Short mmCIF file of C-alpha atoms and ligand atoms in Angstrom, two decimals:
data_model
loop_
_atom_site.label_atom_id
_atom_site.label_comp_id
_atom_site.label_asym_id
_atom_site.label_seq_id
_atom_site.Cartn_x
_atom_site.Cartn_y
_atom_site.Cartn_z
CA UNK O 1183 -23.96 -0.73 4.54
CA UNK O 1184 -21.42 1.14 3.03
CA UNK O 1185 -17.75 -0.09 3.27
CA UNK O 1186 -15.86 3.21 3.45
CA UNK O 1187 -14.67 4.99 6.44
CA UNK O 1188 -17.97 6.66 8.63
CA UNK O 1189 -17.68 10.00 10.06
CA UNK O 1190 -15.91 9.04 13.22
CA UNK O 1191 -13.04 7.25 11.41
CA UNK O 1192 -14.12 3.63 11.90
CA UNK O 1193 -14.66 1.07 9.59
CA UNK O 1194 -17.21 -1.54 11.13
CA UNK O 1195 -15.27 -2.07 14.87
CA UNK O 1196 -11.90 -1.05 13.24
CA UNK O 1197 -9.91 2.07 12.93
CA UNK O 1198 -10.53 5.17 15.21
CA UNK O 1199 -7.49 7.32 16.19
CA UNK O 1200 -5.48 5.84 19.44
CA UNK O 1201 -3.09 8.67 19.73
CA UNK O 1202 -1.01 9.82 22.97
CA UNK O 1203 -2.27 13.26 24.37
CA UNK O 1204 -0.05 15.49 23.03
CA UNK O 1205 -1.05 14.18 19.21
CA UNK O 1206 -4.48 15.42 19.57
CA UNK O 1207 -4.25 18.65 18.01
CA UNK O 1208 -2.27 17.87 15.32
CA UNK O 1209 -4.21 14.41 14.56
CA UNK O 1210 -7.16 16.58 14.56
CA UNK O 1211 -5.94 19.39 12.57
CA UNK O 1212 -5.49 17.11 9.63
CA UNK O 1213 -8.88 15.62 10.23
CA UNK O 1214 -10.83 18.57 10.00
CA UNK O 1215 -8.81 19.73 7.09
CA UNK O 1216 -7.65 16.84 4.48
CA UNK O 1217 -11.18 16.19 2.97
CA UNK O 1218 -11.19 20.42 2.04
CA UNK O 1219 -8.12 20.11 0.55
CA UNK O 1220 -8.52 17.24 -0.88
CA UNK O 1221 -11.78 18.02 -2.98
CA UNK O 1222 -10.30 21.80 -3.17
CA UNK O 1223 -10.12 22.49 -7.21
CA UNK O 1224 -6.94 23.97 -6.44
CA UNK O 1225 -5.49 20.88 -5.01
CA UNK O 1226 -6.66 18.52 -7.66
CA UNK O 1227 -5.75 20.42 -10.39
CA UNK O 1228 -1.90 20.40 -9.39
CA UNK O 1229 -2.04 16.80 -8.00
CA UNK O 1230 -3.95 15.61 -11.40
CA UNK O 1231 -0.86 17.12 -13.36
CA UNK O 1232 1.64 15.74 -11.36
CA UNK O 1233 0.47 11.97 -11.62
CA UNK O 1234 0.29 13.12 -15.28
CA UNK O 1235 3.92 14.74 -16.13
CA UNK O 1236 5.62 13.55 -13.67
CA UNK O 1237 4.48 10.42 -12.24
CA UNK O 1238 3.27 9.08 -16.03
CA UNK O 1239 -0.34 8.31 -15.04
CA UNK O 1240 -2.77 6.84 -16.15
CA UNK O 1241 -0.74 3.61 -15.90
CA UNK O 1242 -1.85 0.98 -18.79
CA UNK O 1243 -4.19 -1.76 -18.23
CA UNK O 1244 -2.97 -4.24 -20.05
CA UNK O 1245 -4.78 -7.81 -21.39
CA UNK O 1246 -2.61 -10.52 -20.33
CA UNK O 1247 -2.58 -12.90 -23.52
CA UNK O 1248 -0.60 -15.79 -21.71
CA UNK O 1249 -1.57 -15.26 -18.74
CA UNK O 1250 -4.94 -15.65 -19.31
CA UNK O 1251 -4.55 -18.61 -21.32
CA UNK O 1252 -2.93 -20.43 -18.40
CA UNK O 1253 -5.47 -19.45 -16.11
CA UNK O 1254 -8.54 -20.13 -18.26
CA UNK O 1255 -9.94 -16.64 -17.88
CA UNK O 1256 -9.30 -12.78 -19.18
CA UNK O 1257 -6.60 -11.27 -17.03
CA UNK O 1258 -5.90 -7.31 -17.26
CA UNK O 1259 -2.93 -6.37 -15.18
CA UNK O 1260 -2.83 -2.99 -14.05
CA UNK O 1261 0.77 -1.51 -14.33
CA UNK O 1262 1.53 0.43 -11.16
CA UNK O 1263 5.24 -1.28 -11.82
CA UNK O 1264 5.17 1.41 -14.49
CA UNK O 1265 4.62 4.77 -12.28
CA UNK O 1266 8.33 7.29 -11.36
CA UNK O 1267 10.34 5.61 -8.60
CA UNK O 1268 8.52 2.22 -9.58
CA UNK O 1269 5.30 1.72 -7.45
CA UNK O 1270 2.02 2.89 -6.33
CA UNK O 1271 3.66 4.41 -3.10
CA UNK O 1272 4.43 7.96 -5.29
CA UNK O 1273 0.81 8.27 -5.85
CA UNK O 1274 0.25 8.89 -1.98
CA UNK O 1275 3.45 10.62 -1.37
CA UNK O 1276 2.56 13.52 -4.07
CA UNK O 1277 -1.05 13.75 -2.17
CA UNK O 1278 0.04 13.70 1.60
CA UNK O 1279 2.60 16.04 0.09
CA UNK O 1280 0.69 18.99 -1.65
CA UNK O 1281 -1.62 18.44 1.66
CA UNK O 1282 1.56 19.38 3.60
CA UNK O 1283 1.79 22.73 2.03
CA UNK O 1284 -1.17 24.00 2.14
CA UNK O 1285 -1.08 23.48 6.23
CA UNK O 1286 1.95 25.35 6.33
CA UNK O 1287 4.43 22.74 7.42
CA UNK O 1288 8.26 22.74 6.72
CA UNK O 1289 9.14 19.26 7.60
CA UNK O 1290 8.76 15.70 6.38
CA UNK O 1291 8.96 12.56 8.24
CA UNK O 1292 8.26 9.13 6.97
CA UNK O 1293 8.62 5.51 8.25
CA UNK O 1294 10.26 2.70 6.14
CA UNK O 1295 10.52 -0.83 6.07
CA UNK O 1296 11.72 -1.94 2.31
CA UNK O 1297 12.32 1.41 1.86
CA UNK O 1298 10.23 2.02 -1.10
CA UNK O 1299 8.18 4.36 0.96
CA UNK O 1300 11.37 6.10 1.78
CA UNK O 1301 12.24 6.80 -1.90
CA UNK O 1302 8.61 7.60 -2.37
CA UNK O 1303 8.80 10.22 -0.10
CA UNK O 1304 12.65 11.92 -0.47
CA UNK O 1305 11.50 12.03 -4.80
CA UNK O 1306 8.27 14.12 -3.64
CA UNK O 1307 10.59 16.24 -0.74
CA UNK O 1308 13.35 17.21 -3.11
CA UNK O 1309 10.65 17.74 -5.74
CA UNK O 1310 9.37 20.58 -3.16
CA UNK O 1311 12.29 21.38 -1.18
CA UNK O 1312 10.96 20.07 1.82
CA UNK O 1313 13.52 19.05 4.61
CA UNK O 1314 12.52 15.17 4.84
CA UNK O 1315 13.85 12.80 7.71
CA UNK O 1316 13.56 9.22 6.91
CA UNK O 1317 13.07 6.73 10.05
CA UNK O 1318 14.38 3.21 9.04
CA UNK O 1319 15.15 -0.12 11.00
CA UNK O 1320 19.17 -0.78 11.05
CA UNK O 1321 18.47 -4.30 10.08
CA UNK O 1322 16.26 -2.79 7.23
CA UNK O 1323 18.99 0.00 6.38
CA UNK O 1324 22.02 -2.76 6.18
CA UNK O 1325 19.26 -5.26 4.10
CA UNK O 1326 17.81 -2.16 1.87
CA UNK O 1327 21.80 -0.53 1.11
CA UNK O 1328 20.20 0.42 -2.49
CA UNK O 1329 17.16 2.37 -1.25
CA UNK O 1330 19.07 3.91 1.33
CA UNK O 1331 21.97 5.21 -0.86
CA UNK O 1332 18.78 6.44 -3.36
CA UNK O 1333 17.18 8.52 0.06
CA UNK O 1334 20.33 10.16 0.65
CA UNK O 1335 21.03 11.16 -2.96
CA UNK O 1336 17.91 12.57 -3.20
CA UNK O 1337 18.81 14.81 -0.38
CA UNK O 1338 16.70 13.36 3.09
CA UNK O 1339 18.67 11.90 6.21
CA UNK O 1340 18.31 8.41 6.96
CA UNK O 1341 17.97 7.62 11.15
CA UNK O 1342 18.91 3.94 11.77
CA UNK O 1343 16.41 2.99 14.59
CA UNK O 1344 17.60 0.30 16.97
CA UNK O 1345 15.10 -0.36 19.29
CA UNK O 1346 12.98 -3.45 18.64
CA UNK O 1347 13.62 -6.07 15.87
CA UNK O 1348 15.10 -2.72 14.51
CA UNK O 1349 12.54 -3.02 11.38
CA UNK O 1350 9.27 -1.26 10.39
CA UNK O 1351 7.54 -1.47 12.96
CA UNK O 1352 10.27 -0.20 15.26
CA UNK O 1353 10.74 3.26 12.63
CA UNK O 1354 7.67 3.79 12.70
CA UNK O 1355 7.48 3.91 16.36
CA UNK O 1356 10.55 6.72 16.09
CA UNK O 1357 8.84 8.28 13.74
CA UNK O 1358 5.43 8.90 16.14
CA UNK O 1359 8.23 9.27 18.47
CA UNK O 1360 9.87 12.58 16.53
CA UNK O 1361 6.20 13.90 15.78
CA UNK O 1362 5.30 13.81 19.32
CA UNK O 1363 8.60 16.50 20.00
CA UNK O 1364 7.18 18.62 17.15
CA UNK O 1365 3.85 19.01 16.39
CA UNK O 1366 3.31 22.35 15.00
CA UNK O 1367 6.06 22.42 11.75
CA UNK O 1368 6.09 18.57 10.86
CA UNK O 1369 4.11 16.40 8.47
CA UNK O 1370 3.77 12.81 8.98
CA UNK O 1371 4.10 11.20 5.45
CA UNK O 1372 2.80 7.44 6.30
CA UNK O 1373 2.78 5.00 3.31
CA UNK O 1374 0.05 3.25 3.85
CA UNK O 1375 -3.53 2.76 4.15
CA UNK O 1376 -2.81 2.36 8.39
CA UNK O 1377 -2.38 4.93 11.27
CA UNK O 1378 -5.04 6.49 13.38
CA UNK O 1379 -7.91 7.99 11.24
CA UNK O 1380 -7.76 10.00 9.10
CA UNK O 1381 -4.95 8.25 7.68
CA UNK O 1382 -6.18 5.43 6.26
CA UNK O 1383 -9.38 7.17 4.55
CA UNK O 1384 -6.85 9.57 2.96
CA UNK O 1385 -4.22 7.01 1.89
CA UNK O 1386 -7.07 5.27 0.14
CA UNK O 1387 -8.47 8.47 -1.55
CA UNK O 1388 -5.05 9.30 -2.86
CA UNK O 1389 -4.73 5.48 -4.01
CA UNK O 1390 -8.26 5.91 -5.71
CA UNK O 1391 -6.99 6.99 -9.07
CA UNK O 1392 -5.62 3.03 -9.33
CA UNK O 1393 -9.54 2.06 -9.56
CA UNK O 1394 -10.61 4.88 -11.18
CA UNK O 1395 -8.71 4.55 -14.33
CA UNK O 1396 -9.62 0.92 -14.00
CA UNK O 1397 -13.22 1.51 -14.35
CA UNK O 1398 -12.72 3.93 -17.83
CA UNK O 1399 -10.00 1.66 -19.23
CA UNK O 1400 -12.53 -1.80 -18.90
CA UNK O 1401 -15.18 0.18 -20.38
CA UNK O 1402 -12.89 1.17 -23.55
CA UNK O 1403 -11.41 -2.27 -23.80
CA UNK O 1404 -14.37 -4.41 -22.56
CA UNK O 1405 -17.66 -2.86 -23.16
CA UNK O 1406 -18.09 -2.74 -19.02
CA UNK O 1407 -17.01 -1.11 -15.95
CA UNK O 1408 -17.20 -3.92 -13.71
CA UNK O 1409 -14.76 -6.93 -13.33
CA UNK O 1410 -15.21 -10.03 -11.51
CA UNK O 1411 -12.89 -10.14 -9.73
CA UNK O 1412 -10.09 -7.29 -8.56
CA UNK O 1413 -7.24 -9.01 -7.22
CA UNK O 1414 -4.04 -7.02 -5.06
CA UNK O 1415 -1.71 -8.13 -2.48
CA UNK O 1416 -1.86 -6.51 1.21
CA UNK O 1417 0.78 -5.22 3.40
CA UNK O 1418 -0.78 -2.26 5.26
CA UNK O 1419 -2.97 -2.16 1.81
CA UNK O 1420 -2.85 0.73 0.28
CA UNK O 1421 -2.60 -0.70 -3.08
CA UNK O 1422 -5.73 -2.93 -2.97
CA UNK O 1423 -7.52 0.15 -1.06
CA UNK O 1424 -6.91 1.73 -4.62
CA UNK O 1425 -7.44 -0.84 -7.45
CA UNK O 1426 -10.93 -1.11 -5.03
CA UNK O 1427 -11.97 1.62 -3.80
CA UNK O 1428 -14.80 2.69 -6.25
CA UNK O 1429 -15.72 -1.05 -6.60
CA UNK O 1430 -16.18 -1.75 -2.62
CA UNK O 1431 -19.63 -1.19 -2.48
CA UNK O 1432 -20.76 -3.16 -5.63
CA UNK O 1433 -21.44 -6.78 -4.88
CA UNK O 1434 -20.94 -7.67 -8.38
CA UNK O 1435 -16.94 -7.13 -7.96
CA UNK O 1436 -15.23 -9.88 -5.81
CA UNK O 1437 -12.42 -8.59 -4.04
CA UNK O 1438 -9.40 -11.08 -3.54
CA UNK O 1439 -7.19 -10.21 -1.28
CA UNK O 1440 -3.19 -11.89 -1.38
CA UNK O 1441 -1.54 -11.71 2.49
CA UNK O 1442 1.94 -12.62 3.25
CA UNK O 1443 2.25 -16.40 4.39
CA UNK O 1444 5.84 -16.76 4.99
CA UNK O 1445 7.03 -19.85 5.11
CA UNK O 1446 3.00 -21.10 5.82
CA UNK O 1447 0.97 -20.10 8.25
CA UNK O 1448 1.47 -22.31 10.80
CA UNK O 1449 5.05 -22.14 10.81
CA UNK O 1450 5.53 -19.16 13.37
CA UNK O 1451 7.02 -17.50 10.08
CA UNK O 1452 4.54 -15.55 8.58
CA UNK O 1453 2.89 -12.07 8.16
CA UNK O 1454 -0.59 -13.38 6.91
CA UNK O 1455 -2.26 -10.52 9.55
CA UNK O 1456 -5.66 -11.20 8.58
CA UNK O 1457 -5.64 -15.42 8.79
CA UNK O 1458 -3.55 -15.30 12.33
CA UNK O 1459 -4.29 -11.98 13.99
CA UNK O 1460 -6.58 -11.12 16.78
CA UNK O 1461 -7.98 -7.48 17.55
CA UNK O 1462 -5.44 -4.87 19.09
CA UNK O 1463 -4.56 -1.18 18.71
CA UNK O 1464 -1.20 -0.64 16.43
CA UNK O 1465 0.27 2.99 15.28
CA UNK O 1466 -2.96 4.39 16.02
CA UNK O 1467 -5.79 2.09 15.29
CA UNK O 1468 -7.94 -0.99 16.10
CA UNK O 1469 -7.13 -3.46 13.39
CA UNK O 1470 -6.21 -7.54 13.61
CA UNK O 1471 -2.65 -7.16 15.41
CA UNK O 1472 -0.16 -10.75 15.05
CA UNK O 1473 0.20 -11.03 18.60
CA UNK O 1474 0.75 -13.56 21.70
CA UNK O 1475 -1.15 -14.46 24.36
CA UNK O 1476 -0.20 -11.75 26.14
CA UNK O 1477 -0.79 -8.98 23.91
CA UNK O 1478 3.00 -8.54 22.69
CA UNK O 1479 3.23 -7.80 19.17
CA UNK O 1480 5.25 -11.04 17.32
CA UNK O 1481 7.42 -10.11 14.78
CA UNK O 1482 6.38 -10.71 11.45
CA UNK O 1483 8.14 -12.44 8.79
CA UNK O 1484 7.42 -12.53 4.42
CA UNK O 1485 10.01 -12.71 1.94
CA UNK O 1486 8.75 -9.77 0.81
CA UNK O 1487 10.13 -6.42 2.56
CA UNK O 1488 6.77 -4.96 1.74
CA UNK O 1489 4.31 -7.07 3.40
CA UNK O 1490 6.35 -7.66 5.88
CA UNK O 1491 3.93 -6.09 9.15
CA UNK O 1492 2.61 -7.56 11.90
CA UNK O 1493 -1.12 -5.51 11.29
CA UNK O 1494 -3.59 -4.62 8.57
CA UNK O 1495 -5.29 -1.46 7.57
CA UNK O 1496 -9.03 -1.06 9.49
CA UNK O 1497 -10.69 -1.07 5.84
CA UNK O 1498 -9.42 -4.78 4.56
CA UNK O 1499 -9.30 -6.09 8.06
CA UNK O 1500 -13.62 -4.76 8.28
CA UNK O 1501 -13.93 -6.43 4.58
CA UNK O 1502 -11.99 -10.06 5.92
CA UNK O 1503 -15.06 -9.18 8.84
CA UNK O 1504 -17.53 -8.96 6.72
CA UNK O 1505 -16.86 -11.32 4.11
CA UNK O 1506 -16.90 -9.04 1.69
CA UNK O 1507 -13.20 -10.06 0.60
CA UNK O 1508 -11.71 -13.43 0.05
CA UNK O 1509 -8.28 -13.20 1.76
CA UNK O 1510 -5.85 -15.83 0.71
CA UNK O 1511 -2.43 -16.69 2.03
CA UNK O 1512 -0.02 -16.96 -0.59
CA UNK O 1513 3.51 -18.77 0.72
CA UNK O 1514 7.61 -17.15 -0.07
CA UNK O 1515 7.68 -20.10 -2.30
CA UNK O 1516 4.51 -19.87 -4.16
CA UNK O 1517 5.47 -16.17 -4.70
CA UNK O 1518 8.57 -16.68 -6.19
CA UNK O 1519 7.09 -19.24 -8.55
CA UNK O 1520 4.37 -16.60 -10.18
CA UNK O 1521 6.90 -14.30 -10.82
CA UNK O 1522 8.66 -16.32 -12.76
CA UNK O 1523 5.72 -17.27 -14.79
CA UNK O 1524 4.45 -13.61 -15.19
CA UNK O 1525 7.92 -13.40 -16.43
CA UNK O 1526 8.21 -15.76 -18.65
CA UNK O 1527 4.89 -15.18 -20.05
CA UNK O 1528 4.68 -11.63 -20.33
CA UNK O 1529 7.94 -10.27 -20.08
CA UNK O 1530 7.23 -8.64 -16.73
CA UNK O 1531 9.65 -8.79 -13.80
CA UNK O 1532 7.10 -8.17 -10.74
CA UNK O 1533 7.80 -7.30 -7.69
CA UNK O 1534 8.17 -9.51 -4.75
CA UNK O 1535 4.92 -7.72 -3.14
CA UNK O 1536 2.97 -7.97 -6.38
CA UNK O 1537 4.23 -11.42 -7.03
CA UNK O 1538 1.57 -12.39 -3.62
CA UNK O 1539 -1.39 -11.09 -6.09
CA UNK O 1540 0.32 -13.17 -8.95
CA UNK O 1541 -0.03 -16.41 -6.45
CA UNK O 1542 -3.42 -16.42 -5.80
CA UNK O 1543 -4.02 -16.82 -8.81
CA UNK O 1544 -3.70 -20.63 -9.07
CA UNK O 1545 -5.90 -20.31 -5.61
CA UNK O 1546 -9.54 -19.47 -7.50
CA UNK O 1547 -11.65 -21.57 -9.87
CA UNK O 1548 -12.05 -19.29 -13.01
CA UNK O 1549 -14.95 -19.68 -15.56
CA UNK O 1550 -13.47 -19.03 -19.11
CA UNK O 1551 -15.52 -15.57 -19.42
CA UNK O 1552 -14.66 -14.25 -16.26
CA UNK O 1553 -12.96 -10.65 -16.17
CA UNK O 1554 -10.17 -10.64 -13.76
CA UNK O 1555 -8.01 -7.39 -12.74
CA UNK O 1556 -4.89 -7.56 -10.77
CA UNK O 1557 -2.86 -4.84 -9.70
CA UNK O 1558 1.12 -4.95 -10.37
CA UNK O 1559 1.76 -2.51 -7.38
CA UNK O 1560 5.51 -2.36 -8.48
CA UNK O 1561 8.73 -3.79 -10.67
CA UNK O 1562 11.00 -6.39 -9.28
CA UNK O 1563 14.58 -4.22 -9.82
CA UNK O 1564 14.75 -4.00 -6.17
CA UNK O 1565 14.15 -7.59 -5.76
CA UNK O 1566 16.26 -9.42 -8.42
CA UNK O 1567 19.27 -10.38 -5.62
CA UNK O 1568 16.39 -12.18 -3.49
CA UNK O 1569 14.40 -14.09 -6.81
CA UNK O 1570 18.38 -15.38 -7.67
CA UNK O 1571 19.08 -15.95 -4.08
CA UNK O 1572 15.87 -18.17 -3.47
CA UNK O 1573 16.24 -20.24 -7.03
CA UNK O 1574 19.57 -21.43 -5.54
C1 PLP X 1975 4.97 -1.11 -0.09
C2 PLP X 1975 4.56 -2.01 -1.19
C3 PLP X 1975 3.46 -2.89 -1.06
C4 PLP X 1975 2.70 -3.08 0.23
O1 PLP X 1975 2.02 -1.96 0.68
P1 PLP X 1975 0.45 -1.78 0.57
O2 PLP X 1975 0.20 -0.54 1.35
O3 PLP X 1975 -0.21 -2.99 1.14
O4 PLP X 1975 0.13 -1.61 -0.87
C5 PLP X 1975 3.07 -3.64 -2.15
N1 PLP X 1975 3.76 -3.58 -3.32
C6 PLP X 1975 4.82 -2.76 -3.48
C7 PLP X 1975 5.52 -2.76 -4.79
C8 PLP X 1975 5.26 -1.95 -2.43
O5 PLP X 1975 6.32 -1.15 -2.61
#
């Protein structure tokens, strides 16, 4: 059984596309077209360079010295922190955008909770001169002032959305909303690996480079391609989609996978999706939803901007399925704790996000020869206010 999208978009019972009417023939215009592009020479030769000059790939793998010694194991971290604009998101937002081209479209629209994937995607639109609209909670847009003074700089228009919680969930509601009214010139840049097929397949493709370089930079460092265990925290999870994507079907690997637990799980304040939810349809596809009794989508609550939404891409929520991935909750306070120790140790400032992967950690009985590979998905800039905020 392979663990990768089938041809129909699912993922065991998860994914499919669950898309109003007038979506179809867009939705289905990019599905019979991103997998040409994507393996299109053409294509990769001008994405390849970009995640080389511009972005800075590969990133470094790095042997953890201190870490490992505290963990009683050999830790590499894998330095997304290190990538343009600070995270993994740019590596998708490059893709989805050289994909937008080549079908002809003029416009960019994104969703944005943290607003990382707002930044993500403005760097890539000015980079093309693409007109870019940026949909955005107004709690998120008064929380995020940085990210949204960086969007606008850069040249894209920020809409405060109001409806809802007014928070990720809610933009990216608009932002369906505003693709609906114009289907034939507009792009939908989503960040992660979520959405109604072929989304997530693509947002993990585009993420696959993480793994990728993985596999040649063990071998020259270790003498082997395989780890023991990858480790990567989840929001939507595009970031563990690409530290495993070329590792999902090899048993060998364990996958670990780091969700959101709030203040704990059983608090009501928490966005571990995968521990809590029950099958639903969100932006598009069947994944586990947080939701009540009635159906109603609860709002979701992490520390962390970034993990911060009440569902799960259809890939990790089929692994959590089938056992194939150990999903731990990792707790606000926990968190904050590894990434002070990361750094401390190392001399890395993580961020809040990647801090979730740092906290499971502690979480898993090592043997002393074990091989461990955990994926920094970003820096903590963005997040130094909250890490002084929460030592008070
Ligand atoms: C957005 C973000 C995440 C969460 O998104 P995934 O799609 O689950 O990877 C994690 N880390 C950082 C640094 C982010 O910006």
């Amino acid at each position: 059984m392979s663990f990768l999208v089938d041809k129909d978009g699912y993922y065991g019972d998860f994914g499919g596309a669950y898309i109003p009417e007038i979506l179809h023939k867009c939705v289905e215009e990019l599905q019979n077209t991103y997998l040409d592009v994507l393996q299109s020479e053409d294509f990769k030769r001008e994405y390849d360079r970009l995640l080389r000059d511009y972005v800075g790939r590969p990133s470094p793998l790095y042997r953890a010295h201190r870490l490992s010694r505290k963990y009683g194991c050999k830790i590499y971290l894998k330095r997304e922190d290190l990538n343009h604009t600070g995270a993994h998101k740019i590596n998708n937002t490059i893709g989805q955008i050289l994909l937008a081209r080549r079908m002809g479209k003029r416009r960019i629209i994104a969703e944005t909770g943290a607003g990382q994937h707002g930044v993500a995607t403005a760097t890539v639109c000015a980079l093309m001169d693409m007109e870019c609209v940026i949909y955005m909670g107004k709690t998120d847009v008064e929380r995020q002032h940085i990210n949204v003074e960086k969007i606008k700089m850069l040249g894209a228009t920020v809409v405060p959305v109001t409806g809802g919680n007014m928070t990720l969930k809610d933009a990216t509601n608009e932002a369906i909303r505003d693709w609906c009214c114009h289907p034939s010139d507009t792009f939908y840049i989503i960040g992660s690996t979520v959405g109604p097929h072929p989304y997530p397949d693509m947002v993990s493709r585009l993420q696959s480079v993480i793994s990728e370089e993985i596999k040649k930079q063990l071998a020259e460092q270790e003498g082997r391609h395989c780890p023991d265990y990858l480790i990567a925290c989840v929001g939507g999870g595009s970031n563990a989609a690409g530290t495993i994507y070329h590792y999902i079907n090899d048993n060998r690997v364990k996958i670990v996978l780091a969700e959101a637990g709030g203040k704990g799980t059983d608090t009501g304040m928490t966005a571990a999706t995968i521990a809590l939810g029950k099958q639903g349809i969100i932006h598009g596809a069947r994944t586990y939803v947080i939701q009540n009794e009635d159906g109603q989508i609860e709002e979701p609550y992490s520390i962390s901007a970034g993990l911060d939404y009440p569902g799960i891409g259809p890939m990790h929520a089929n692994l959590a399925a089938q056992k194939r991935a150990i999903v731990l909750s990792v707790n606000d306070d926990e968190a904050v704790r590894a990434a002070y120790e990361l750094t401390r140790l190392e001399g890395i400032i993580p961020a809040l996000e990647s801090a979730h992967a740092l906290g499971a950690l502690g979480k898993i009985s090592f043997k002393p020869d074990d091989v461990v590979v955990l994926t920094v998905s970003g820096r903590g800039d963005k997040d130094i206010e909250t890490y002084l905020d929460f030592e008070k």
